[in-house]
Amino acid sequence: MKQFWKIGTTVLTAAVMLIQTMPVLAADTTEVLSYGDITYREKSDSTLEITGLTEPYEATKANIPAEINGKTVTSIGADAFKYVGQELTEVTIPDTVTVIGDGAFWDCDKMVAFELPDGLTTIGESAFMGCDALKSIVIPNSVTTIGKEAFFWSALEEIQLSANLTEIAPKLLGGCDYLKTVTVPAGVTTIGDRAFAYMDALESVTLPEGVTTIGEGAFSECTALSTVTIPSTVTEIGEKAFYQASGLLEITILGEITTIRDCTFSECKNLKTVTLPDSVTAIESCAFSWCDSLETVTVPANLRTIGEDAFYPDGALQSFWLPDGVTEIGKGAFHGCTSLTEFYIPTGITELNPSTISNCWNMTKLTIGDTLKEISSYSMYGTNKLEEISVSENNPHLMDSDGVVYDKTMTTLVVYPMGKTDELYTIPDGVTTIAKRGLICSDLTNLYLPDSLTSIEENSVYSDALTDVWYDGTKAMWEKNVTIAENNETFQSAAIHFKEEPVVTPVVPEQNYASGDPLPTITLSEGDTPGTITWTEDTTKVLHGGANLLHWVFTPTDRSEE
């Protein structure tokens, strides 16, 4: 027990000695002192930080000294002149200052220029935000860090960025409506979110090789920007990066981009040509939506997915051929592309989403690859000039006949081209079903149905011009075998004609015939079913007298040829 106490005493003594020898670190003082027209405080390292003005809201000049009472001024504190420096027109910053804190000159809206010292290393967030009169600034090469929004909504017309920056911070120059040109330093690897957004006058930007990331909305609403070249080192472009950059005419992407993100180029209303690099595998939702002038997109062979509304409604798009291997085309992806005349559903697509190519008013031809399993007019409503749909012979699910799509067994009419101009169409023998919305058109006046038909599904047949339906069977067969689902009013309002049992009362001259005698012509009685009567081949071998013993065959007139 005594031994244990001795050890404990030794440890306790050592701990006390350790505490006594530890240095006491001084905290930043909270005491604010005055010197001339500025206020300051002492920091823990015995350097000084400027905190504000001795005459807030009234001072027009602020002369920051290099030292005060033998101690060096090294920083301008957070919010030092925020709001209180609204009358400032001149600020002198000594070479000893290395840090300008967050919001330091926020809303100093009468300052026309700042001369930043060569020893400056850091400019904080929102440091010069809202400086409405600030026209020009040079960031010395000693600066390695500039915080987000540092010059947000300022009036800059010229800026020279430090050569030693590695990042353009989020919203760094966003809203600088008078800045026309920006050169990004060679060492920059990241363009932050909205770094150059809302810059109405920005006409050109130079991005160096070495940039790897362009952030979300980086150039959004830069309405005067006409051309941009994305360096080969870029691997990521964020969502809405060029959203509403309505002056953009051409974009060249050299980088190894794999995905064009949501709305990246949405509402670039003057963009005409896009060439996507081979590395692109995905085009996400709305990526090129509302690009009213977009005429040509060169698509890489490695593309696999296209998102919803990706090209909606790009009315100038004339050419877009998808490579085989694409596995998904999103809902409405090409809705309203009114200049497209042809479209290919590539091998790899198994189903077509609603509105995929709807309202493509000038499309005349649709080609289907090897893998599509089903298709309906829901995917293509408004394709009023579509005259022909062709299906790959290698497709195991679908086939075409006379430009109309059927299932592979030719038992179901799947979809009829809406712009097919035929006034008469005959559905082939063996077809049992007209699929939902399968036969929607405008010019068809006469429709011929086989007696194999058993089902007309909901909304199957619609044509304003349809007047007559001809069924190759009797009325009794129609009523027994054919089911008509609801919402087929235009079909049911047409006159339906049936193939009734023929009425035939032949007129044969009253005379006897011997074997080998020439046979007379048989005629039909008035009111008989239209057609012709011919003798059978073995008739001449009949030796019996009396016309009633002779053999004849009646052939009704083919109404489809009337």
Coordinates of C-alpha atoms in Angstrom, one line a residue:
M1 CA 0.0 0.0 0.0
K2 CA 2.9 2.4 0.8
Q3 CA 4.6 1.5 -2.5
F4 CA 1.5 2.3 -4.5
W5 CA 1.2 5.7 -2.8
K6 CA 4.8 6.4 -3.6
I7 CA 4.3 5.7 -7.3
G8 CA 1.1 7.9 -7.3
T9 CA 3.0 10.7 -5.6
T10 CA 5.8 10.6 -8.2
V11 CA 3.3 10.6 -11.1
L12 CA 1.4 13.5 -9.6
T13 CA 4.6 15.5 -9.0
A14 CA 5.7 15.0 -12.6
A15 CA 2.3 16.1 -13.9
V16 CA 2.4 19.3 -11.8
M17 CA 6.0 20.0 -13.2
L18 CA 4.7 19.4 -16.8
I19 CA 1.9 21.8 -16.3
Q20 CA 4.2 24.5 -14.9
T21 CA 6.5 24.2 -17.8
M22 CA 3.8 24.4 -20.6
P23 CA 3.6 27.8 -22.4
V24 CA 0.4 29.8 -22.2
L25 CA -0.9 30.6 -25.6
A26 CA -2.4 34.1 -26.0
A27 CA -5.8 34.4 -27.5
D28 CA -6.7 37.1 -30.1
T29 CA -7.6 40.1 -28.1
T30 CA -11.1 41.4 -28.3
E31 CA -10.1 44.9 -27.5
V32 CA -10.5 47.3 -30.5
L33 CA -8.1 50.2 -30.6
S34 CA -8.0 53.3 -32.8
Y35 CA -5.2 54.6 -35.0
G36 CA -5.9 57.5 -37.3
D37 CA -9.0 56.8 -39.4
I38 CA -9.0 53.0 -38.7
T39 CA -9.6 50.6 -35.9
Y40 CA -7.6 47.4 -35.2
R41 CA -7.0 44.6 -32.7
E42 CA -4.0 42.5 -31.8
K43 CA -3.9 38.8 -32.8
S44 CA -2.5 35.9 -30.9
D45 CA 0.8 36.1 -32.9
S46 CA 1.2 39.7 -31.9
T47 CA 0.4 41.0 -35.4
L48 CA -2.4 43.4 -36.0
E49 CA -5.7 43.1 -37.9
I50 CA -7.7 46.0 -39.2
T51 CA -11.3 45.9 -37.9
G52 CA -13.0 49.0 -39.3
L53 CA -13.2 52.8 -39.4
T54 CA -13.1 55.3 -36.6
E55 CA -15.8 57.2 -38.5
P56 CA -18.1 54.5 -39.9
Y57 CA -20.5 55.5 -42.8
E58 CA -18.7 58.9 -43.1
A59 CA -15.0 58.3 -43.9
T60 CA -14.0 58.7 -47.5
K61 CA -10.3 57.6 -47.0
A62 CA -8.7 54.8 -45.1
N63 CA -4.9 54.8 -44.8
I64 CA -3.8 51.4 -43.4
P65 CA -0.3 51.7 -41.9
A66 CA 2.3 48.9 -42.2
E67 CA 2.7 48.9 -38.4
I68 CA 1.2 50.5 -35.3
N69 CA 3.3 50.9 -32.2
G70 CA 6.0 48.6 -33.5
K71 CA 3.6 45.8 -34.4
T72 CA 3.0 44.7 -38.0
V73 CA -0.4 45.0 -39.7
T74 CA -0.9 41.6 -41.5
S75 CA -4.6 41.3 -42.2
I76 CA -7.8 43.1 -42.8
G77 CA -10.5 41.4 -40.7
A78 CA -13.8 39.9 -41.8
D79 CA -16.5 42.5 -42.5
A80 CA -14.0 45.3 -41.6
F81 CA -15.5 47.9 -44.0
K82 CA -18.7 46.0 -44.8
Y83 CA -21.6 48.6 -45.1
V84 CA -19.7 51.1 -42.9
G85 CA -17.3 51.9 -45.8
Q86 CA -20.0 53.0 -48.3
E87 CA -18.4 56.5 -48.6
L88 CA -14.9 55.2 -49.1
T89 CA -13.2 56.3 -52.3
E90 CA -9.6 55.5 -51.4
V91 CA -8.0 52.8 -49.4
T92 CA -4.2 52.3 -48.9
I93 CA -3.1 48.8 -48.2
P94 CA 0.5 48.2 -47.1
D95 CA 2.7 45.4 -48.4
T96 CA 2.7 43.8 -45.0
V97 CA -1.0 42.7 -45.4
T98 CA -1.2 39.0 -46.4
V99 CA -4.9 38.4 -45.8
I100 CA -8.1 40.3 -46.7
G101 CA -10.9 38.6 -44.7
D102 CA -14.4 37.6 -45.6
G103 CA -16.6 40.4 -46.6
A104 CA -13.9 43.0 -45.8
F105 CA -14.9 45.5 -48.5
W106 CA -18.5 44.3 -49.1
D107 CA -20.7 47.0 -50.5
C108 CA -18.0 49.7 -50.6
D109 CA -19.8 51.0 -53.7
K110 CA -17.8 54.2 -54.3
M111 CA -14.4 52.5 -54.5
V112 CA -13.2 52.7 -58.2
A113 CA -9.9 50.8 -57.8
F114 CA -7.9 48.8 -55.2
E115 CA -4.1 48.4 -55.3
L116 CA -3.4 45.1 -53.7
P117 CA 0.0 44.5 -52.1
D118 CA 2.5 42.1 -53.6
G119 CA 2.7 40.1 -50.4
L120 CA -1.0 39.3 -50.3
T121 CA -1.8 35.6 -50.2
T122 CA -5.5 35.3 -49.4
I123 CA -8.6 37.1 -50.4
G124 CA -11.6 35.9 -48.3
E125 CA -15.2 35.1 -49.4
S126 CA -17.3 38.0 -50.6
A127 CA -14.3 40.3 -49.9
F128 CA -15.3 42.8 -52.6
M129 CA -18.9 41.7 -53.2
G130 CA -21.2 44.5 -54.4
C131 CA -18.5 47.1 -55.1
D132 CA -20.6 48.8 -57.7
A133 CA -18.0 51.3 -58.8
L134 CA -15.0 48.9 -58.9
K135 CA -13.8 48.9 -62.5
S136 CA -10.4 47.3 -62.5
I137 CA -8.2 45.2 -60.3
V138 CA -5.0 43.3 -60.5
I139 CA -4.6 40.2 -58.3
P140 CA -0.8 39.9 -57.5
N141 CA 0.8 36.6 -58.2
S142 CA 1.5 36.1 -54.5
V143 CA -2.2 35.3 -54.0
T144 CA -2.9 31.6 -53.9
T145 CA -6.5 31.6 -52.6
I146 CA -9.5 33.6 -53.4
G147 CA -12.8 32.8 -51.6
K148 CA -16.2 32.3 -53.2
E149 CA -18.1 35.4 -54.3
A150 CA -15.1 37.6 -53.7
F151 CA -16.1 39.9 -56.6
F152 CA -19.7 38.8 -56.9
W153 CA -22.0 41.5 -58.4
S154 CA -19.1 44.1 -58.7
A155 CA -18.8 46.5 -61.6
L156 CA -15.4 45.1 -62.8
E157 CA -14.5 45.8 -66.5
E158 CA -11.0 44.4 -66.2
I159 CA -9.3 41.8 -64.0
Q160 CA -6.0 40.1 -64.0
L161 CA -6.0 37.0 -61.9
S162 CA -3.0 35.7 -60.0
A163 CA -0.9 33.2 -62.0
N164 CA -0.6 31.0 -58.8
L165 CA -4.3 30.2 -58.4
T166 CA -5.4 26.6 -58.7
E167 CA -9.1 27.2 -58.4
I168 CA -11.6 29.7 -59.6
A169 CA -13.9 29.8 -56.6
P170 CA -17.7 29.5 -56.8
K171 CA -19.4 32.7 -58.0
L172 CA -16.0 34.5 -58.0
L173 CA -16.9 36.8 -60.8
G174 CA -20.6 36.0 -61.0
G175 CA -22.8 39.0 -61.9
C176 CA -19.9 41.2 -63.1
D177 CA -22.1 42.6 -65.9
Y178 CA -19.4 44.7 -67.5
L179 CA -16.5 42.3 -67.7
K180 CA -16.0 41.2 -71.4
T181 CA -12.9 39.0 -71.3
V182 CA -11.5 36.6 -68.7
T183 CA -8.2 34.6 -69.0
V184 CA -8.0 31.8 -66.6
P185 CA -4.4 31.2 -65.3
A186 CA -2.5 28.2 -66.5
G187 CA -2.3 26.5 -63.1
V188 CA -6.1 26.4 -62.5
T189 CA -7.6 22.9 -62.4
T190 CA -11.1 23.7 -61.1
I191 CA -13.7 26.2 -62.2
G192 CA -16.2 26.5 -59.3
D193 CA -20.0 26.5 -59.4
R194 CA -21.3 29.6 -61.0
A195 CA -17.8 31.1 -61.1
F196 CA -18.7 33.2 -64.2
A197 CA -22.5 33.1 -64.0
Y198 CA -24.8 36.0 -64.9
M199 CA -22.0 38.0 -66.7
D200 CA -24.0 39.7 -69.4
A201 CA -21.1 41.2 -71.2
L202 CA -18.7 38.3 -71.2
E203 CA -17.7 37.6 -74.8
S204 CA -14.7 35.3 -74.5
V205 CA -13.1 33.2 -71.9
T206 CA -9.8 31.3 -72.2
L207 CA -9.6 28.0 -70.4
P208 CA -6.1 26.5 -70.1
E209 CA -5.0 22.9 -70.6
G210 CA -4.9 21.5 -67.1
V211 CA -8.5 22.4 -66.1
T212 CA -10.2 19.2 -65.1
T213 CA -13.5 20.4 -63.7
I214 CA -16.1 23.0 -64.8
G215 CA -18.6 23.4 -62.0
E216 CA -22.4 23.6 -61.9
G217 CA -23.7 26.7 -63.7
A218 CA -20.2 28.0 -64.3
F219 CA -21.2 30.1 -67.3
S220 CA -24.9 30.1 -66.9
E221 CA -26.7 33.2 -68.3
C222 CA -23.6 34.5 -70.0
T223 CA -25.7 35.8 -72.8
A224 CA -22.8 37.4 -74.9
L225 CA -20.5 34.4 -74.8
S226 CA -20.2 33.2 -78.4
T227 CA -17.6 30.4 -78.5
V228 CA -16.0 28.2 -75.9
T229 CA -13.3 25.5 -76.3
I230 CA -13.3 22.9 -73.5
P231 CA -9.7 21.8 -73.0
S232 CA -8.7 18.1 -73.5
T233 CA -7.9 17.8 -69.7
V234 CA -11.5 18.4 -68.6
T235 CA -13.3 15.3 -67.3
E236 CA -16.3 16.8 -65.7
I237 CA -18.8 19.6 -66.7
G238 CA -21.4 20.3 -64.1
E239 CA -25.2 20.7 -64.5
K240 CA -26.4 23.9 -66.1
A241 CA -22.7 24.9 -66.9
F242 CA -23.8 26.9 -69.9
Y243 CA -27.5 27.2 -69.1
Q244 CA -29.1 30.2 -70.9
A245 CA -25.8 31.2 -72.5
S246 CA -28.0 32.4 -75.3
G247 CA -25.2 34.0 -77.4
L248 CA -23.2 30.7 -77.7
L249 CA -22.9 29.7 -81.3
E250 CA -20.4 26.9 -81.1
I251 CA -19.0 24.6 -78.5
T252 CA -15.9 22.4 -78.9
I253 CA -15.4 19.8 -76.3
L254 CA -11.9 18.3 -76.4
G255 CA -11.9 16.7 -73.0
E256 CA -12.6 13.1 -71.9
I257 CA -16.1 13.9 -70.8
T258 CA -18.3 10.8 -70.1
T259 CA -21.6 12.6 -69.3
I260 CA -23.3 15.7 -70.5
R261 CA -25.1 16.7 -67.3
D262 CA -28.7 17.9 -66.8
C263 CA -29.4 21.1 -68.6
T264 CA -25.7 21.7 -69.4
F265 CA -26.6 23.6 -72.6
S266 CA -30.3 24.2 -72.1
E267 CA -31.7 27.3 -73.6
C268 CA -28.5 28.1 -75.6
K269 CA -30.8 29.6 -78.2
N270 CA -28.2 30.4 -80.8
L271 CA -26.1 27.3 -80.6
K272 CA -26.0 25.7 -84.0
T273 CA -23.4 22.9 -84.0
V274 CA -22.2 20.5 -81.3
T275 CA -19.5 17.8 -81.7
L276 CA -19.4 15.4 -78.7
P277 CA -16.1 13.6 -78.0
D278 CA -15.9 9.8 -78.3
S279 CA -15.7 9.5 -74.5
V280 CA -19.4 10.6 -74.0
T281 CA -21.6 7.7 -73.0
A282 CA -24.6 9.6 -71.5
I283 CA -26.6 12.7 -72.3
E284 CA -28.8 13.6 -69.3
S285 CA -32.2 15.2 -69.0
C286 CA -32.7 18.6 -70.8
A287 CA -29.0 18.7 -71.7
F288 CA -29.8 20.5 -75.0
S289 CA -33.4 21.4 -74.4
W290 CA -34.8 24.7 -75.9
C291 CA -31.7 25.1 -78.2
D292 CA -33.8 26.7 -80.9
S293 CA -31.1 27.0 -83.5
L294 CA -29.3 23.7 -83.0
E295 CA -29.0 22.0 -86.4
T296 CA -26.4 19.3 -86.0
V297 CA -25.2 17.1 -83.2
T298 CA -22.3 14.7 -83.9
V299 CA -22.9 11.8 -81.6
P300 CA -20.1 9.4 -80.5
A301 CA -20.3 5.6 -81.1
N302 CA -20.0 5.0 -77.4
L303 CA -23.2 6.8 -76.5
R304 CA -25.5 4.6 -74.3
T305 CA -28.2 6.7 -72.7
I306 CA -30.2 9.8 -73.5
G307 CA -32.3 11.4 -70.7
E308 CA -35.8 12.9 -70.6
D309 CA -36.4 16.0 -72.8
A310 CA -32.7 16.0 -73.8
F311 CA -33.4 17.8 -77.1
Y312 CA -36.9 19.1 -76.4
P313 CA -38.1 21.0 -78.4
D314 CA -35.1 21.8 -80.8
G315 CA -37.1 22.8 -83.9
A316 CA -34.0 23.3 -86.0
L317 CA -32.4 19.9 -85.5
Q318 CA -32.1 18.4 -88.9
S319 CA -29.8 15.4 -88.4
F320 CA -29.5 13.0 -85.5
W321 CA -28.5 9.4 -86.1
L322 CA -28.1 7.3 -83.0
P323 CA -25.5 4.6 -82.9
D324 CA -26.3 1.0 -82.2
G325 CA -25.6 0.2 -78.5
V326 CA -27.8 3.0 -77.1
T327 CA -30.0 1.3 -74.4
E328 CA -32.3 4.1 -73.2
I329 CA -34.0 7.1 -74.8
G330 CA -35.9 9.1 -72.2
K331 CA -39.4 10.4 -72.3
G332 CA -39.8 13.3 -74.6
A333 CA -36.1 13.2 -75.6
F334 CA -36.8 14.5 -79.2
H335 CA -40.3 15.8 -78.6
G336 CA -40.9 18.8 -80.9
C337 CA -37.9 18.4 -83.1
T338 CA -39.9 19.6 -86.0
S339 CA -37.1 19.6 -88.6
L340 CA -36.1 16.0 -88.2
T341 CA -37.1 14.1 -91.3
E342 CA -35.7 10.7 -90.4
F343 CA -35.1 8.9 -87.2
Y344 CA -33.4 5.6 -86.3
I345 CA -34.2 3.6 -83.1
P346 CA -30.9 1.8 -82.7
T347 CA -30.2 -1.8 -81.8
G348 CA -30.0 -1.8 -78.0
I349 CA -33.4 -0.1 -77.4
T350 CA -36.1 -2.5 -76.3
E351 CA -38.9 -0.1 -75.6
L352 CA -39.7 3.4 -76.6
N353 CA -40.9 5.8 -73.9
P354 CA -43.9 8.1 -74.4
S355 CA -43.4 11.2 -76.4
T356 CA -39.9 10.2 -77.5
I357 CA -40.4 11.6 -81.0
S358 CA -43.8 13.2 -80.7
N359 CA -44.6 16.4 -82.6
C360 CA -41.8 15.8 -85.0
W361 CA -44.1 17.2 -87.7
N362 CA -41.8 16.8 -90.7
M363 CA -40.6 13.3 -90.0
T364 CA -41.3 11.0 -93.0
K365 CA -39.4 7.9 -92.2
L366 CA -38.7 5.9 -89.1
T367 CA -36.3 2.9 -89.0
I368 CA -36.3 0.3 -86.2
G369 CA -33.3 -1.7 -85.2
D370 CA -32.9 -5.3 -84.0
T371 CA -34.1 -5.1 -80.4
L372 CA -37.2 -3.0 -80.1
K373 CA -40.0 -5.2 -78.6
E374 CA -43.0 -2.9 -78.9
I375 CA -43.9 0.5 -80.2
S376 CA -47.1 2.6 -80.1
S377 CA -48.3 6.0 -81.4
Y378 CA -47.9 7.3 -77.8
S379 CA -44.2 7.6 -78.6
M380 CA -44.8 9.5 -81.8
Y381 CA -48.1 11.4 -81.7
G382 CA -48.0 14.4 -83.9
T383 CA -45.7 12.8 -86.6
N384 CA -48.3 13.8 -89.2
K385 CA -46.0 13.3 -92.2
L386 CA -44.6 9.9 -91.1
E387 CA -45.3 7.8 -94.2
E388 CA -43.2 4.7 -93.6
I389 CA -41.8 2.6 -90.8
S390 CA -39.2 0.0 -91.6
V391 CA -38.0 -2.7 -89.2
S392 CA -34.7 -4.6 -89.3
E393 CA -35.1 -8.2 -90.7
N394 CA -33.1 -9.3 -87.6
N395 CA -35.7 -8.0 -85.2
P396 CA -37.3 -11.1 -83.5
H397 CA -40.3 -9.1 -82.2
L398 CA -41.5 -6.8 -85.0
M399 CA -41.7 -6.7 -88.8
D400 CA -43.0 -4.3 -91.4
S401 CA -45.4 -4.8 -94.3
D402 CA -46.0 -1.9 -96.7
G403 CA -44.6 0.5 -94.2
V404 CA -46.9 -0.7 -91.3
V405 CA -45.5 -2.4 -88.2
Y406 CA -46.8 -5.8 -87.2
D407 CA -45.7 -8.3 -84.6
K408 CA -43.3 -11.0 -85.9
T409 CA -46.1 -13.5 -86.4
M410 CA -48.2 -11.0 -88.4
T411 CA -51.2 -11.5 -86.2
T412 CA -51.2 -8.0 -84.6
L413 CA -51.2 -4.6 -86.3
V414 CA -48.9 -2.7 -84.0
V415 CA -48.7 0.8 -85.4
Y416 CA -49.7 2.5 -88.7
P417 CA -47.7 5.5 -89.8
M418 CA -49.8 8.6 -89.0
G419 CA -48.8 10.4 -92.3
K420 CA -49.4 7.4 -94.6
T421 CA -51.5 9.0 -97.4
D422 CA -53.3 5.9 -98.7
E423 CA -57.0 6.3 -98.8
L424 CA -57.5 2.6 -98.9
Y425 CA -55.7 0.0 -96.7
T426 CA -56.2 -3.7 -96.5
I427 CA -55.1 -5.5 -93.4
P428 CA -53.5 -8.9 -94.4
D429 CA -55.2 -12.2 -93.9
G430 CA -54.2 -13.8 -90.6
V431 CA -54.2 -10.6 -88.5
T432 CA -56.3 -11.1 -85.4
T433 CA -55.7 -7.8 -83.5
I434 CA -55.4 -4.1 -84.0
A435 CA -53.4 -2.9 -81.0
K436 CA -54.2 0.0 -78.8
R437 CA -53.7 3.2 -80.8
G438 CA -52.4 1.1 -83.6
L439 CA -54.2 2.7 -86.5
I440 CA -54.2 6.5 -86.1
C441 CA -54.1 8.5 -89.4
S442 CA -55.9 11.2 -91.3
D443 CA -56.3 10.2 -94.9
L444 CA -57.8 6.7 -94.7
T445 CA -61.3 6.5 -96.1
N446 CA -61.7 2.7 -96.7
L447 CA -60.4 0.0 -94.4
Y448 CA -60.5 -3.7 -95.4
L449 CA -60.5 -6.2 -92.5
P450 CA -59.8 -9.9 -92.8
D451 CA -62.2 -12.5 -91.5
S452 CA -59.4 -13.6 -89.1
L453 CA -59.8 -10.4 -87.1
T454 CA -61.0 -10.9 -83.5
S455 CA -60.0 -7.9 -81.5
I456 CA -60.0 -4.1 -82.0
E457 CA -58.4 -2.7 -78.8
E458 CA -59.1 0.6 -77.0
N459 CA -58.5 3.7 -79.2
S460 CA -57.3 1.4 -81.9
V461 CA -58.7 3.0 -85.0
Y462 CA -59.0 6.7 -85.6
S463 CA -59.3 8.6 -88.9
D464 CA -61.4 11.6 -89.5
A465 CA -61.7 10.6 -93.2
L466 CA -62.9 7.0 -92.6
T467 CA -66.3 6.4 -94.2
D468 CA -66.3 2.7 -95.0
V469 CA -65.1 -0.5 -93.4
W470 CA -65.2 -3.7 -95.4
Y471 CA -65.2 -7.0 -93.5
D472 CA -64.3 -10.2 -95.4
G473 CA -66.9 -12.2 -93.6
T474 CA -70.6 -12.3 -92.9
K475 CA -72.4 -10.1 -90.4
A476 CA -73.0 -13.2 -88.3
M477 CA -69.2 -13.9 -88.2
W478 CA -68.6 -10.2 -87.2
E479 CA -71.0 -10.3 -84.4
K480 CA -69.7 -13.6 -83.1
N481 CA -66.0 -13.2 -83.5
V482 CA -65.0 -9.5 -83.3
T483 CA -64.6 -7.6 -80.0
I484 CA -64.5 -3.8 -80.2
A485 CA -63.1 -2.0 -77.1
E486 CA -64.2 1.5 -76.0
N487 CA -63.2 4.8 -77.6
N488 CA -63.4 3.7 -81.2
E489 CA -66.1 6.1 -82.1
T490 CA -64.8 7.2 -85.5
F491 CA -64.4 3.5 -86.5
Q492 CA -67.9 2.6 -85.3
S493 CA -69.4 5.7 -87.1
A494 CA -68.2 4.4 -90.5
A495 CA -70.4 2.2 -92.6
I496 CA -69.5 -1.4 -92.0
H497 CA -70.0 -3.7 -95.0
F498 CA -70.2 -7.5 -94.7
K499 CA -69.6 -10.4 -97.1
E500 CA -73.1 -11.9 -97.1
E501 CA -74.0 -15.3 -98.6
P502 CA -74.4 -14.5 -102.3
V503 CA -77.8 -14.4 -104.0
V504 CA -77.4 -16.3 -107.2
T505 CA -80.2 -17.2 -109.6
P506 CA -78.6 -18.1 -112.9
V507 CA -80.4 -17.8 -116.2
V508 CA -79.6 -20.7 -118.5
P509 CA -81.3 -21.2 -121.9
E510 CA -83.9 -24.0 -121.9
Q511 CA -82.4 -26.6 -124.2
N512 CA -80.8 -30.1 -124.0
Y513 CA -77.1 -30.6 -124.5
A514 CA -75.2 -33.5 -125.8
S515 CA -71.7 -34.4 -124.9
G516 CA -69.3 -32.1 -126.8
D517 CA -72.0 -29.4 -127.5
P518 CA -70.8 -25.8 -127.0
L519 CA -72.2 -24.5 -123.7
P520 CA -74.1 -21.2 -123.5
T521 CA -73.3 -18.2 -121.4
I522 CA -75.0 -18.1 -118.1
T523 CA -76.3 -14.7 -116.8
L524 CA -77.4 -13.5 -113.4
S525 CA -80.8 -12.4 -112.5
E526 CA -81.6 -8.8 -111.6
G527 CA -80.8 -8.2 -107.9
D528 CA -78.3 -11.0 -107.6
T529 CA -75.0 -10.5 -105.9
P530 CA -72.5 -8.9 -108.3
G531 CA -70.1 -11.5 -109.8
T532 CA -69.5 -14.0 -112.6
I533 CA -70.5 -17.6 -113.4
T534 CA -68.3 -20.0 -115.1
W535 CA -68.7 -23.7 -116.1
T536 CA -66.6 -26.2 -114.2
E537 CA -63.9 -28.1 -116.2
D538 CA -65.8 -31.4 -116.1
T539 CA -69.1 -29.9 -117.4
T540 CA -68.5 -31.0 -120.9
K541 CA -68.3 -34.6 -119.8
V542 CA -71.9 -34.5 -118.5
L543 CA -74.2 -36.4 -120.9
H544 CA -77.5 -35.7 -119.2
G545 CA -79.9 -33.3 -120.7
G546 CA -81.3 -30.4 -118.7
A547 CA -79.4 -27.4 -117.6
N548 CA -80.0 -28.1 -113.9
L549 CA -77.6 -31.0 -114.1
L550 CA -74.7 -28.9 -115.4
H551 CA -71.9 -27.8 -113.1
W552 CA -71.1 -24.0 -112.6
V553 CA -69.2 -21.8 -110.2
F554 CA -70.1 -18.3 -108.9
T555 CA -67.3 -15.8 -108.1
P556 CA -68.4 -12.5 -106.4
T557 CA -66.8 -9.2 -107.4
D558 CA -63.8 -8.2 -105.3
R559 CA -65.0 -5.0 -103.6
S560 CA -61.5 -3.9 -102.7
E561 CA -60.9 -3.3 -106.4
E562 CA -64.0 -1.2 -106.9

